[in-house]
Tab-separated table of C-alpha atoms and ligand atoms in Angstrom:
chain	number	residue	atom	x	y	z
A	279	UNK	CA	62.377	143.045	101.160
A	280	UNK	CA	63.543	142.728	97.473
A	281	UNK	CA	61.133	143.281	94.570
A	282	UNK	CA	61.773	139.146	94.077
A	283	UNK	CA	60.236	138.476	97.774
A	284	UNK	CA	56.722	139.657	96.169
A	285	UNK	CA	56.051	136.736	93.909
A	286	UNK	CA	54.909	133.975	95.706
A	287	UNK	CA	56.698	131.411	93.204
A	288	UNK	CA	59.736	132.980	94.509
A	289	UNK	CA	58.387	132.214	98.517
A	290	UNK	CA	58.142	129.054	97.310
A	291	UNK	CA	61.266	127.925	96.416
A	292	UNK	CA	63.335	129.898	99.252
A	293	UNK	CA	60.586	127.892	101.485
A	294	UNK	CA	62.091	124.497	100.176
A	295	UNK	CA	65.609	125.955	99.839
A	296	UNK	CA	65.620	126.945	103.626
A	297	UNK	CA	64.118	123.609	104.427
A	298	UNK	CA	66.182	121.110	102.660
A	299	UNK	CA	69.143	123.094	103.902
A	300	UNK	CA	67.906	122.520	107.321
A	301	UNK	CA	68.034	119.124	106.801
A	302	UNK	CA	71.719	118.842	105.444
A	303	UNK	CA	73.202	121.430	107.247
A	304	UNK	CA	74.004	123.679	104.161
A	305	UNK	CA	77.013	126.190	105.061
A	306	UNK	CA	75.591	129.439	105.842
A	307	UNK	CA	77.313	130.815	103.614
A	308	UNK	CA	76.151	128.894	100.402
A	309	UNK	CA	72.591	129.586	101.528
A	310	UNK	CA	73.108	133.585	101.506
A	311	UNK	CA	73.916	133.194	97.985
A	312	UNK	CA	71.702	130.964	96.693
A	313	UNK	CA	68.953	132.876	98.320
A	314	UNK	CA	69.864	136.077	95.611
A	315	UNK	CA	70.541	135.467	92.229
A	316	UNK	CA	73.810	136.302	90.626
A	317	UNK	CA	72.859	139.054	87.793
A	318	UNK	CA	69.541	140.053	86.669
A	319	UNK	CA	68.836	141.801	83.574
A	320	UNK	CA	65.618	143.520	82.559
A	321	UNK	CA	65.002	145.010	79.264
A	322	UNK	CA	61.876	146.998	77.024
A	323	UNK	CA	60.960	145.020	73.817
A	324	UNK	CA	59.303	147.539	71.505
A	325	UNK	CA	57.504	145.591	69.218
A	326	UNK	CA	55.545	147.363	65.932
A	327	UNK	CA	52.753	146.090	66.033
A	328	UNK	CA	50.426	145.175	63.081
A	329	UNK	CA	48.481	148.085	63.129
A	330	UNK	CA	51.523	150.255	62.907
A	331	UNK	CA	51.127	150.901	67.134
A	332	UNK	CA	54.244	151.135	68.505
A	333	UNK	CA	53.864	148.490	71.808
A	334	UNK	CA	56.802	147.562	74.756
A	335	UNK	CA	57.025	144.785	76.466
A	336	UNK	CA	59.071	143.624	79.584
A	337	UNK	CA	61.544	140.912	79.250
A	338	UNK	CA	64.390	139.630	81.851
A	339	UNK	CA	67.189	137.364	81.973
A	340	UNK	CA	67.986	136.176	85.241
A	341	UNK	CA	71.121	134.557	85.659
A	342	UNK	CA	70.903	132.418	89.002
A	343	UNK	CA	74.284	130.461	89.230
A	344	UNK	CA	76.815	128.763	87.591
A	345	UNK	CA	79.049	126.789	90.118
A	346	UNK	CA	78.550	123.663	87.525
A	347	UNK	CA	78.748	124.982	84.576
A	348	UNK	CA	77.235	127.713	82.319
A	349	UNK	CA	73.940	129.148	82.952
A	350	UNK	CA	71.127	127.087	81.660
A	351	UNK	CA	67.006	127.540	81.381
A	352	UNK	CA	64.226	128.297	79.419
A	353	UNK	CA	62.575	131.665	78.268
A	354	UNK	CA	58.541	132.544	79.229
A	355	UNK	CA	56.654	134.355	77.406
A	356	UNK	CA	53.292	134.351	79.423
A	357	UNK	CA	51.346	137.697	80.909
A	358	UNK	CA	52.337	136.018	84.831
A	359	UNK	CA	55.902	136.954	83.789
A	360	UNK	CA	57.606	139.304	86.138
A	361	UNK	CA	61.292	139.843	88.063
A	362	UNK	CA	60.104	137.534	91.072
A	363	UNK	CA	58.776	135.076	89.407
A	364	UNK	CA	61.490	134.728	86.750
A	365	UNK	CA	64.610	134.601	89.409
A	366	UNK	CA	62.262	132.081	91.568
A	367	UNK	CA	62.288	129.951	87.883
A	368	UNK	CA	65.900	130.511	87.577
A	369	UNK	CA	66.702	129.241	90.769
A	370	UNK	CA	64.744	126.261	90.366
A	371	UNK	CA	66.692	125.519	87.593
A	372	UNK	CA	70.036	125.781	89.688
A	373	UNK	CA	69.005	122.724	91.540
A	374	UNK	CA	67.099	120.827	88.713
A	375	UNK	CA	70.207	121.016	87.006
A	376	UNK	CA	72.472	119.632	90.217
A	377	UNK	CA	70.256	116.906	90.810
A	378	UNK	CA	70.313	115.932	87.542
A	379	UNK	CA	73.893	115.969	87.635
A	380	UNK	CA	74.470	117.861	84.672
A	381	UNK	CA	77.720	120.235	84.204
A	382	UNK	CA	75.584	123.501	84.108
A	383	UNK	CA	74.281	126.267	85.897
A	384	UNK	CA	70.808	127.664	86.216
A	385	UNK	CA	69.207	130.615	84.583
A	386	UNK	CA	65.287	131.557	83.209
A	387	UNK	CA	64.294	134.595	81.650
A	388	UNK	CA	60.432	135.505	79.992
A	389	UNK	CA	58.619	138.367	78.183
A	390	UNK	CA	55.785	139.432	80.000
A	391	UNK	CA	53.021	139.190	76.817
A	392	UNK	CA	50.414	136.959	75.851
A	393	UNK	CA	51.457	135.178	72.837
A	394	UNK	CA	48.635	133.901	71.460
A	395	UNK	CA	47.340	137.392	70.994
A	396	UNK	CA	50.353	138.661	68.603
A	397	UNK	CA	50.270	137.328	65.189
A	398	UNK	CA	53.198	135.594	64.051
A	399	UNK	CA	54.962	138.362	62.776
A	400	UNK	CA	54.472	140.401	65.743
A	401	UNK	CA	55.873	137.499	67.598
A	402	UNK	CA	58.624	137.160	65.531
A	403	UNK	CA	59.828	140.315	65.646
A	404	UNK	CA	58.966	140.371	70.041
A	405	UNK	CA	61.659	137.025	69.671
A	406	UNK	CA	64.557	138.312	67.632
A	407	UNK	CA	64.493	142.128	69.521
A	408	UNK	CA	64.654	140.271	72.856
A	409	UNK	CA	67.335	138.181	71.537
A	410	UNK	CA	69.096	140.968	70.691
A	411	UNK	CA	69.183	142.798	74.145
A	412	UNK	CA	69.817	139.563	76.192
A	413	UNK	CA	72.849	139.169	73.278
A	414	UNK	CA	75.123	140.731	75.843
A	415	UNK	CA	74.231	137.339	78.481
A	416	UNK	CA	73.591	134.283	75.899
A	417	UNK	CA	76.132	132.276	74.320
A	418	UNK	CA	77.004	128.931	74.143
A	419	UNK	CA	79.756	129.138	76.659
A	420	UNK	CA	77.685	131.663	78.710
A	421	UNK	CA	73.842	131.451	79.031
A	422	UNK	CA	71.817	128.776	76.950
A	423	UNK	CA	68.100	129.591	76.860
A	424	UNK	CA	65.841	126.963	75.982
A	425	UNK	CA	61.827	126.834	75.185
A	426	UNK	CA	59.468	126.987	78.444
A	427	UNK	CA	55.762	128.130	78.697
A	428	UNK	CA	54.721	130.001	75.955
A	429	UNK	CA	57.797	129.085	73.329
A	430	UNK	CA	58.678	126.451	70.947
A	431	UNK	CA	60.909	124.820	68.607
A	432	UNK	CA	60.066	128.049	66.378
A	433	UNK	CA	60.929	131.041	68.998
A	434	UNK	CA	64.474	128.962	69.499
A	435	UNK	CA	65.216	129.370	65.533
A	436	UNK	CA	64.412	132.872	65.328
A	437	UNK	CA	66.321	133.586	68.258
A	438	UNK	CA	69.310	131.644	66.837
A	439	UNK	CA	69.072	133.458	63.762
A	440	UNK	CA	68.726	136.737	65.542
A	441	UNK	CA	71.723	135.878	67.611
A	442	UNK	CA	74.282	134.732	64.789
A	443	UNK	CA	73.264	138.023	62.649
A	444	UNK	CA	73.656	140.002	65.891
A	445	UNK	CA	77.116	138.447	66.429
A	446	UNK	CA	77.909	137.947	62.726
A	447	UNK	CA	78.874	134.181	63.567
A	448	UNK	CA	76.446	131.026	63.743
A	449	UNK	CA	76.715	128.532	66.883
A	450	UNK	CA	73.650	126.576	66.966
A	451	UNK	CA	74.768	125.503	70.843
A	452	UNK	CA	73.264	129.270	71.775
A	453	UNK	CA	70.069	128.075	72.463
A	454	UNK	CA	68.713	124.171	72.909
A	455	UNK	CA	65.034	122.877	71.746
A	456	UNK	CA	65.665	124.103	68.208
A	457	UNK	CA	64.228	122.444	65.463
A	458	UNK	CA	66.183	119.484	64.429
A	459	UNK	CA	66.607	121.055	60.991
A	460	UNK	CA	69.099	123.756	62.320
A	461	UNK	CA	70.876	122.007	64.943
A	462	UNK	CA	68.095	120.419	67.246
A	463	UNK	CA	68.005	116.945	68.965
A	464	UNK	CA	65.709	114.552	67.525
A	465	UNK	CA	63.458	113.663	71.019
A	466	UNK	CA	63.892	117.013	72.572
A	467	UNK	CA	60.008	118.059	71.800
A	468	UNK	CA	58.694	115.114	73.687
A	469	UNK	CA	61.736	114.731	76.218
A	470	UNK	CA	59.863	116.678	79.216
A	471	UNK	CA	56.713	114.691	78.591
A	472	UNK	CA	58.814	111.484	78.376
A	473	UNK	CA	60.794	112.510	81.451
A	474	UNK	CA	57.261	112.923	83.251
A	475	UNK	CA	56.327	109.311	81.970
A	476	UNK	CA	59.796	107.585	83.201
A	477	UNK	CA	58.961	109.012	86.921
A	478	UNK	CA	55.662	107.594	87.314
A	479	UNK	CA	57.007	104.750	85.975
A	480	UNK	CA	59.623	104.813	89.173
A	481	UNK	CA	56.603	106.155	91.514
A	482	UNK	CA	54.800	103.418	90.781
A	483	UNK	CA	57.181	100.552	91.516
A	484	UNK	CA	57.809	102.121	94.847
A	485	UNK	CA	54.093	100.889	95.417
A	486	UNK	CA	55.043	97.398	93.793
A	487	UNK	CA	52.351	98.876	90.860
A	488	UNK	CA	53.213	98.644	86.812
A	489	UNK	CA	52.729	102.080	84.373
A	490	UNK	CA	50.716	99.366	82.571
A	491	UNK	CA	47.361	99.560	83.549
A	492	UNK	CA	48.092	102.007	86.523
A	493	UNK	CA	45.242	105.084	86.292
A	494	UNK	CA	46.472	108.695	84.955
A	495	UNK	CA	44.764	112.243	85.095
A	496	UNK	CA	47.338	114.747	83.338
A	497	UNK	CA	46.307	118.268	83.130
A	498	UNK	CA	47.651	120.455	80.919
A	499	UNK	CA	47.916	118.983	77.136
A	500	UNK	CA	50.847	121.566	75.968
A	501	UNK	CA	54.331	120.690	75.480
A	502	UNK	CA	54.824	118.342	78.195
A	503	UNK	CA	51.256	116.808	78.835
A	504	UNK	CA	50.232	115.912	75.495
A	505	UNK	CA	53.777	113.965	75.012
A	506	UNK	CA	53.437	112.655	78.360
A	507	UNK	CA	49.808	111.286	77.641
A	508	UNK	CA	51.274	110.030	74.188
A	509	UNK	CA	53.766	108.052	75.998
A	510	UNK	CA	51.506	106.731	79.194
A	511	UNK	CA	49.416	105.669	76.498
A	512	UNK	CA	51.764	103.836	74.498
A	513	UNK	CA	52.870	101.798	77.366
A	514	UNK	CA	49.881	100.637	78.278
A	515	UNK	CA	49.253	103.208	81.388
A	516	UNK	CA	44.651	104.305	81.333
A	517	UNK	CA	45.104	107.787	80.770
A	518	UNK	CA	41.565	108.985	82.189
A	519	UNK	CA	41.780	112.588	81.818
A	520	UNK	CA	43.276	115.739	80.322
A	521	UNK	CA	42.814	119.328	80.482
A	522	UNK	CA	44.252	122.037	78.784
A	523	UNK	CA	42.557	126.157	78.540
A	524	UNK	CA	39.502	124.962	76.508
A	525	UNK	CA	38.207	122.812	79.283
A	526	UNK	CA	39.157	119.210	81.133
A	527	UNK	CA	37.743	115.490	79.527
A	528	UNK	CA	37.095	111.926	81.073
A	529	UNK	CA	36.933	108.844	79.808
A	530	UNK	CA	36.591	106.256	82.671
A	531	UNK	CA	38.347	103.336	80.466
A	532	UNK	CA	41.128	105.691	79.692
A	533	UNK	CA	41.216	107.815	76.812
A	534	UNK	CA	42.173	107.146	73.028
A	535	UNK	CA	45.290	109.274	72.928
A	536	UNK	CA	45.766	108.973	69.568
A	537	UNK	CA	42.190	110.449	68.414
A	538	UNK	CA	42.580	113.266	71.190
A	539	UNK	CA	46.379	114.313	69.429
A	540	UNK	CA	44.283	114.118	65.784
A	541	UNK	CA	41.621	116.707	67.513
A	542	UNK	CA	44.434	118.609	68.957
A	543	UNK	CA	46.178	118.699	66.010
A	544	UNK	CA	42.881	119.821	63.191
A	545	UNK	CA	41.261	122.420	66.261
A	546	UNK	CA	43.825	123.139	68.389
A	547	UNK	CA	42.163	123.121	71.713
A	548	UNK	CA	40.328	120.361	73.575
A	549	UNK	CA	36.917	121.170	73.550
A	550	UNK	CA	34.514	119.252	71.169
A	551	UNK	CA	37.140	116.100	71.243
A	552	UNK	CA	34.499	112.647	70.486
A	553	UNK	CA	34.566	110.153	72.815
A	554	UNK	CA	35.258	112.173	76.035
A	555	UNK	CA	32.890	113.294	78.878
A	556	UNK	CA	33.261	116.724	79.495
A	557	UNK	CA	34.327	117.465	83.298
A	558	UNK	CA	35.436	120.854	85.223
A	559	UNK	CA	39.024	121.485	85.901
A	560	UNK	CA	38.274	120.782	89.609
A	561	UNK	CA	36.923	117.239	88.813
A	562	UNK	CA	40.360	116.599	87.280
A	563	UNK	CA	42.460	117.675	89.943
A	564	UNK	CA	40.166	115.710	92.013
A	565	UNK	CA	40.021	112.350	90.126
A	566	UNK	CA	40.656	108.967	92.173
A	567	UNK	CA	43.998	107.790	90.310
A	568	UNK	CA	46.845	106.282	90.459
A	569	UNK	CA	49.092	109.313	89.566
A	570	UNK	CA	48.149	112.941	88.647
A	571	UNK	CA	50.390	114.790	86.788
A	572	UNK	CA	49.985	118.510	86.904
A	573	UNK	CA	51.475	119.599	83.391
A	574	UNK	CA	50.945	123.454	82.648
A	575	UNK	CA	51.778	126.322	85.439
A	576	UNK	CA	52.443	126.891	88.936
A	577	UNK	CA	50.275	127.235	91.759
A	578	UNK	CA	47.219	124.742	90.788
A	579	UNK	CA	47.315	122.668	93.917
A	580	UNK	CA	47.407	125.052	96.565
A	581	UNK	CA	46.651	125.532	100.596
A	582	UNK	CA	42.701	126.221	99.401
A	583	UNK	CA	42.019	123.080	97.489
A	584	UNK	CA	44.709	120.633	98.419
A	585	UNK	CA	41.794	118.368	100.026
A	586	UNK	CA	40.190	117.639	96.726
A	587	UNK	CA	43.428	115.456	95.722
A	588	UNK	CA	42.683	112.222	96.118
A	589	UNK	CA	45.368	110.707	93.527
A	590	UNK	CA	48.316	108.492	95.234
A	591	UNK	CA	51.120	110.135	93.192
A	592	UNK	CA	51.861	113.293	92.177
A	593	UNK	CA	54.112	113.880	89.379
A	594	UNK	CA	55.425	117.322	89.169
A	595	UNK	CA	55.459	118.072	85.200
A	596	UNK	CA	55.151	121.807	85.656
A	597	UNK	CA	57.053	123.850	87.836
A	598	UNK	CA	55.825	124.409	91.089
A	599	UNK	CA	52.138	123.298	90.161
A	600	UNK	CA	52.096	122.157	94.133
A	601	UNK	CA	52.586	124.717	96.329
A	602	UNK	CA	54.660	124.051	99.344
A	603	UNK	CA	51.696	124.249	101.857
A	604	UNK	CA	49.613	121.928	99.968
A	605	UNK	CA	52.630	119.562	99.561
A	606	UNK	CA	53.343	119.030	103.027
A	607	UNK	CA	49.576	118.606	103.675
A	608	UNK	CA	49.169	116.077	100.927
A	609	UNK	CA	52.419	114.369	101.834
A	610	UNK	CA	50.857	114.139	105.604
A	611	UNK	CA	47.903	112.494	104.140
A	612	UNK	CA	50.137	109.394	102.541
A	613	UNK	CA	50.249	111.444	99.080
A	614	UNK	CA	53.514	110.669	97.032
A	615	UNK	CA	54.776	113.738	95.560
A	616	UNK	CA	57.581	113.664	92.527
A	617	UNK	CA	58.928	117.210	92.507
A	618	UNK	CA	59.320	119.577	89.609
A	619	UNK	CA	63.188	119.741	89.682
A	620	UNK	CA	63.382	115.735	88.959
A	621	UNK	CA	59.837	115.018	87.477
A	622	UNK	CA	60.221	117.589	84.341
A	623	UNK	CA	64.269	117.502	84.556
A	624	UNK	CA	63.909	115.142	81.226
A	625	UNK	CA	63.600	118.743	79.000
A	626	UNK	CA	67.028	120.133	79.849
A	627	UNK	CA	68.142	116.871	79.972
A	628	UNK	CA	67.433	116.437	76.507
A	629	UNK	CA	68.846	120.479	76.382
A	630	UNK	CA	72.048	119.384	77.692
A	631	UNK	CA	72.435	116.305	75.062
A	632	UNK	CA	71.730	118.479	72.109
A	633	UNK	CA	74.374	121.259	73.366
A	634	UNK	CA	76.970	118.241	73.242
A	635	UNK	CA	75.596	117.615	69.815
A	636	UNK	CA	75.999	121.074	68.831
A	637	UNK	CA	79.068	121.456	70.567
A	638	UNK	CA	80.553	118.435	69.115
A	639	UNK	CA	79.195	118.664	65.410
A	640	UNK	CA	77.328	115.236	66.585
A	641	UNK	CA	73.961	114.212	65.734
A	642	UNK	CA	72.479	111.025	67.955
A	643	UNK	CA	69.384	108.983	66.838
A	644	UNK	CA	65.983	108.957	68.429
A	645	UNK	CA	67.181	105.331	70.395
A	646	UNK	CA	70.331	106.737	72.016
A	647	UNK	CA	69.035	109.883	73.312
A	648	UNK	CA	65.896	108.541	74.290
A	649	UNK	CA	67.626	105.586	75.985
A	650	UNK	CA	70.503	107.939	77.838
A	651	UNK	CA	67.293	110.166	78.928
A	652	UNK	CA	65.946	107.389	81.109
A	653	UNK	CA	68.693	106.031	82.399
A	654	UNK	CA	69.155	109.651	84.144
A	655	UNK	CA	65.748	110.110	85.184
A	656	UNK	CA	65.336	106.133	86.831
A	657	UNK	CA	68.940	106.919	88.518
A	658	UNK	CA	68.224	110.519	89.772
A	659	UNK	CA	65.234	108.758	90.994
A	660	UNK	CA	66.810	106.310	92.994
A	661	UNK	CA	68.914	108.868	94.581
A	662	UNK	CA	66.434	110.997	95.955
A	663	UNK	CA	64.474	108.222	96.868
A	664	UNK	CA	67.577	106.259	98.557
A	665	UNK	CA	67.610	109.587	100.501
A	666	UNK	CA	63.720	109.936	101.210
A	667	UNK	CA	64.228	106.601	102.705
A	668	UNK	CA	66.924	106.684	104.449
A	669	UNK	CA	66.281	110.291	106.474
A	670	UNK	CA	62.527	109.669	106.570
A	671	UNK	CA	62.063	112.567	104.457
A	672	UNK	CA	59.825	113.727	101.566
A	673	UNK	CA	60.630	113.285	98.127
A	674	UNK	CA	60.873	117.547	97.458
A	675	UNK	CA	62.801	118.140	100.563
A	676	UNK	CA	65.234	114.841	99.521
A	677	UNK	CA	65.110	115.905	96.023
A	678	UNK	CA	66.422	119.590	97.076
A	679	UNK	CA	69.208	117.785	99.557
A	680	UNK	CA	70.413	116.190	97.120
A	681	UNK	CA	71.000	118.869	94.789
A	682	UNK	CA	72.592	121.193	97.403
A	683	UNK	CA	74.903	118.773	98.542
A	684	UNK	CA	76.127	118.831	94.661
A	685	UNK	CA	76.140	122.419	94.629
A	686	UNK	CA	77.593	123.136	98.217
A	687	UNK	CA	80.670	120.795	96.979
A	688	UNK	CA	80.846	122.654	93.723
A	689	UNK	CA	81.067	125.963	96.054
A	690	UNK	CA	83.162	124.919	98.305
A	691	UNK	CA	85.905	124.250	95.999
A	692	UNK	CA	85.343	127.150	94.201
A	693	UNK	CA	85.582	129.281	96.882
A	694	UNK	CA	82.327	130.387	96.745
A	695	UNK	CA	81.222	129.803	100.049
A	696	UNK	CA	83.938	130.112	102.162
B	799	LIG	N1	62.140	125.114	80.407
B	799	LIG	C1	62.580	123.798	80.746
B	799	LIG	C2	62.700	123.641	82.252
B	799	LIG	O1	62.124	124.382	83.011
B	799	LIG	C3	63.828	123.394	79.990
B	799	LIG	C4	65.031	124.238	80.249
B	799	LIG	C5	66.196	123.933	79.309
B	799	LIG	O2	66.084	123.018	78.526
B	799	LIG	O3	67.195	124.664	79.414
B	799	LIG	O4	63.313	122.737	82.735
């Protein structure tokens, strides 16, 4: 047993790995080496702190593989982070990158800290020395890190700035979610959210139902919720509740997005927002609607609370909020569940479009990438479901066929798996 086989995210996804490749036969080969990474690297981020305290953090890179192209995933900076959970992240990202048929590999890395306890200085200076030791790894031919939980727009600019003074050359394609200022794509912020929205939108229709009117409870109102919400709301979907740390709120009607983004935005947490009914986390997860959309971590909806669920559709906008117990369970109860690797593939989709931008000295409006994003989530959709449908299996184990069969080609010619 490796020190990866301790996290249970990691459990999780060789679960569905050894499943799906059950189901299509993967060579035995291909599955050794999916099962292990392909280079892990874990370094010490002294940080001086504020108060002149000297303070080290962990950080990794995990490089998971790159038969498609170059390695490609975000960067966590959350206490949870640790080796297991980061190469479980990265591997995810291998096949959320397949499916989605882009030309890249996959790769996560993380800094085991608590951001919201640093001040920004501190944080900035956590960023740019953990920039520096993954230096060796990242590149925009290499490695391309991206924002995940815990990192923004923000982190990505210091980290490009840290990287072109470390290499004493600029190329804004090192890292993608950057603000558009310094080589970002305008849409990338929302894209994940988005992504999420274009899904249910696809769930939905499989049950002959509209996003317009259909019922939503989204928890988690970071990064990919609130934009999802935004979007739901726009398009005429009742968005009934959202969560974030602060607390979970209800509005049977459907909330007014708009006023809960204005609270968001002048208190930065939930709590107090007018208009809402306060209700418990539980009572969220729990909520009668059409689709729930689990937005912030792993490991919400799991073996001991499963039976709460009582929404039709899952959509998977964090990764691995359903554990793979509690998915088969909920599945077996006539659940529809949207898996992470295609319901929040619309952020490195978005990634991938602004490293073409970068690459290419191009800069697309909001319209074009926006429009190109959901034309790849509605047809990655329709793949996985063609498949669902026509093996009789469930939308994660199709979802993770699908993607193997990419990679399993890509590895076969390579000689990879011989
Ligand atoms: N962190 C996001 C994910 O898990 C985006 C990764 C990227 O854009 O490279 O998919």
């Amino acid at each position: 047993m490796y020190v990866f086989d301790q996290s249970p995210l990691y459990q999780n996804v060789m679960a569905v790995l050894e499943d799906a490749g059950n189901v299509i036969n993967l060579n035995r080969n291909a599955l050794e080496r999916l099962k292990r990474p392909k280079r892990t690297l874990v370094v010490s981020v002294p940080v001086r702190m504020d108060d002149d305290q000297i303070k080290v953090f962990m950080g990794y890179r995990v490089q998971h593989n790159q038969a498609l192209g170059p390695f490609k995933g975000g960067l966590r900076f959350h206490p949870s982070v640790n080796l297991g959970e980061v190469a479980g992240l990265a591997t995810l990202m291998t096949f959320k990158n397949s499916l989605l048929n882009l030309p890249l590999g996959g790769a996560k890395g993380g800094v085991e800290v608590d951001p919201t306890a640093l001040s920004k200085s501190e944080l900035e200076q956590l960023t740019r020395t953990f920039t520096r030791e993954i230096a060796l790894l990242i590149g925009q031919d290499h490695d391309i890190p991206a924002p995940d939980v815990g990192t923004d727009a923000q982190t990505m600019a210091w980290m490009l700035d840290a990287w072109s003074n470390h290499t004493g050359f600029n190329q804004t394609g090192v890292v993608t979610g950057k603000p558009v200022e310094v080589g970002g794509s305008k849409g990338r912020d929302s894209a994940t959210g988005h992504g999420v929205v274009f899904i249910a939108e696809k769930a939905l229709s499989v049950f002959q139902r509209d996003l317009k009117g259909a019922s939503m409870a989204i928890q988690g109102f970071g990064k990919v919720g609130m934009h999802a919400a935004i979007l739901a709301h726009r398009l005429g979907a009742k968005v009934v509740a959202v969560s974030d740390v602060s607390g979970a709120i209800y509005h049977p009607e459907g909330l007014n997005i708009p006023e809960v983004v204005q609270h968001i935005e002048e208190n930065r947490i939930l709590r107090g927002c007018p208009n809402a009914q306060v209700i418990s986390h539980e009572e969220l997860l729990g909520m009668d609607v059409d689709v729930l959309a689990p937005c912030a971590l792993d490991g919400v909806i799991t073996e001991d609370n499963y039976h709460i669920v009582k929404a039709k559709i899952i959509v998977e906008g964090a990764n691995g909020p359903v554990t793979t117990k509690a998915s088969e369970e909920l599945t077996k109860k006539g659940c529809f569940i949207v898996p992470d690797i295609l319901a929040n593939g619309g952020g490195v989709v978005v990634s991938y479009f602004e490293w073409v931008q970068d690459i290419g000295w191009l800069f697309w409006n909001l319209d074009e990438v926006e429009s190109k994003l959901k034309t790849i989530m509605h047809k990655s959709f329709d793949v996985v479901h063609g498949f669902s449908q026509e093996h009789g299996k469930s939308m994660r184990t199709s979802a993770m066929a699908v993607s193997l069969k990419r990679l399993e080609k890509a590895m076969k010619l390579r000689g990879q798996a011989w």
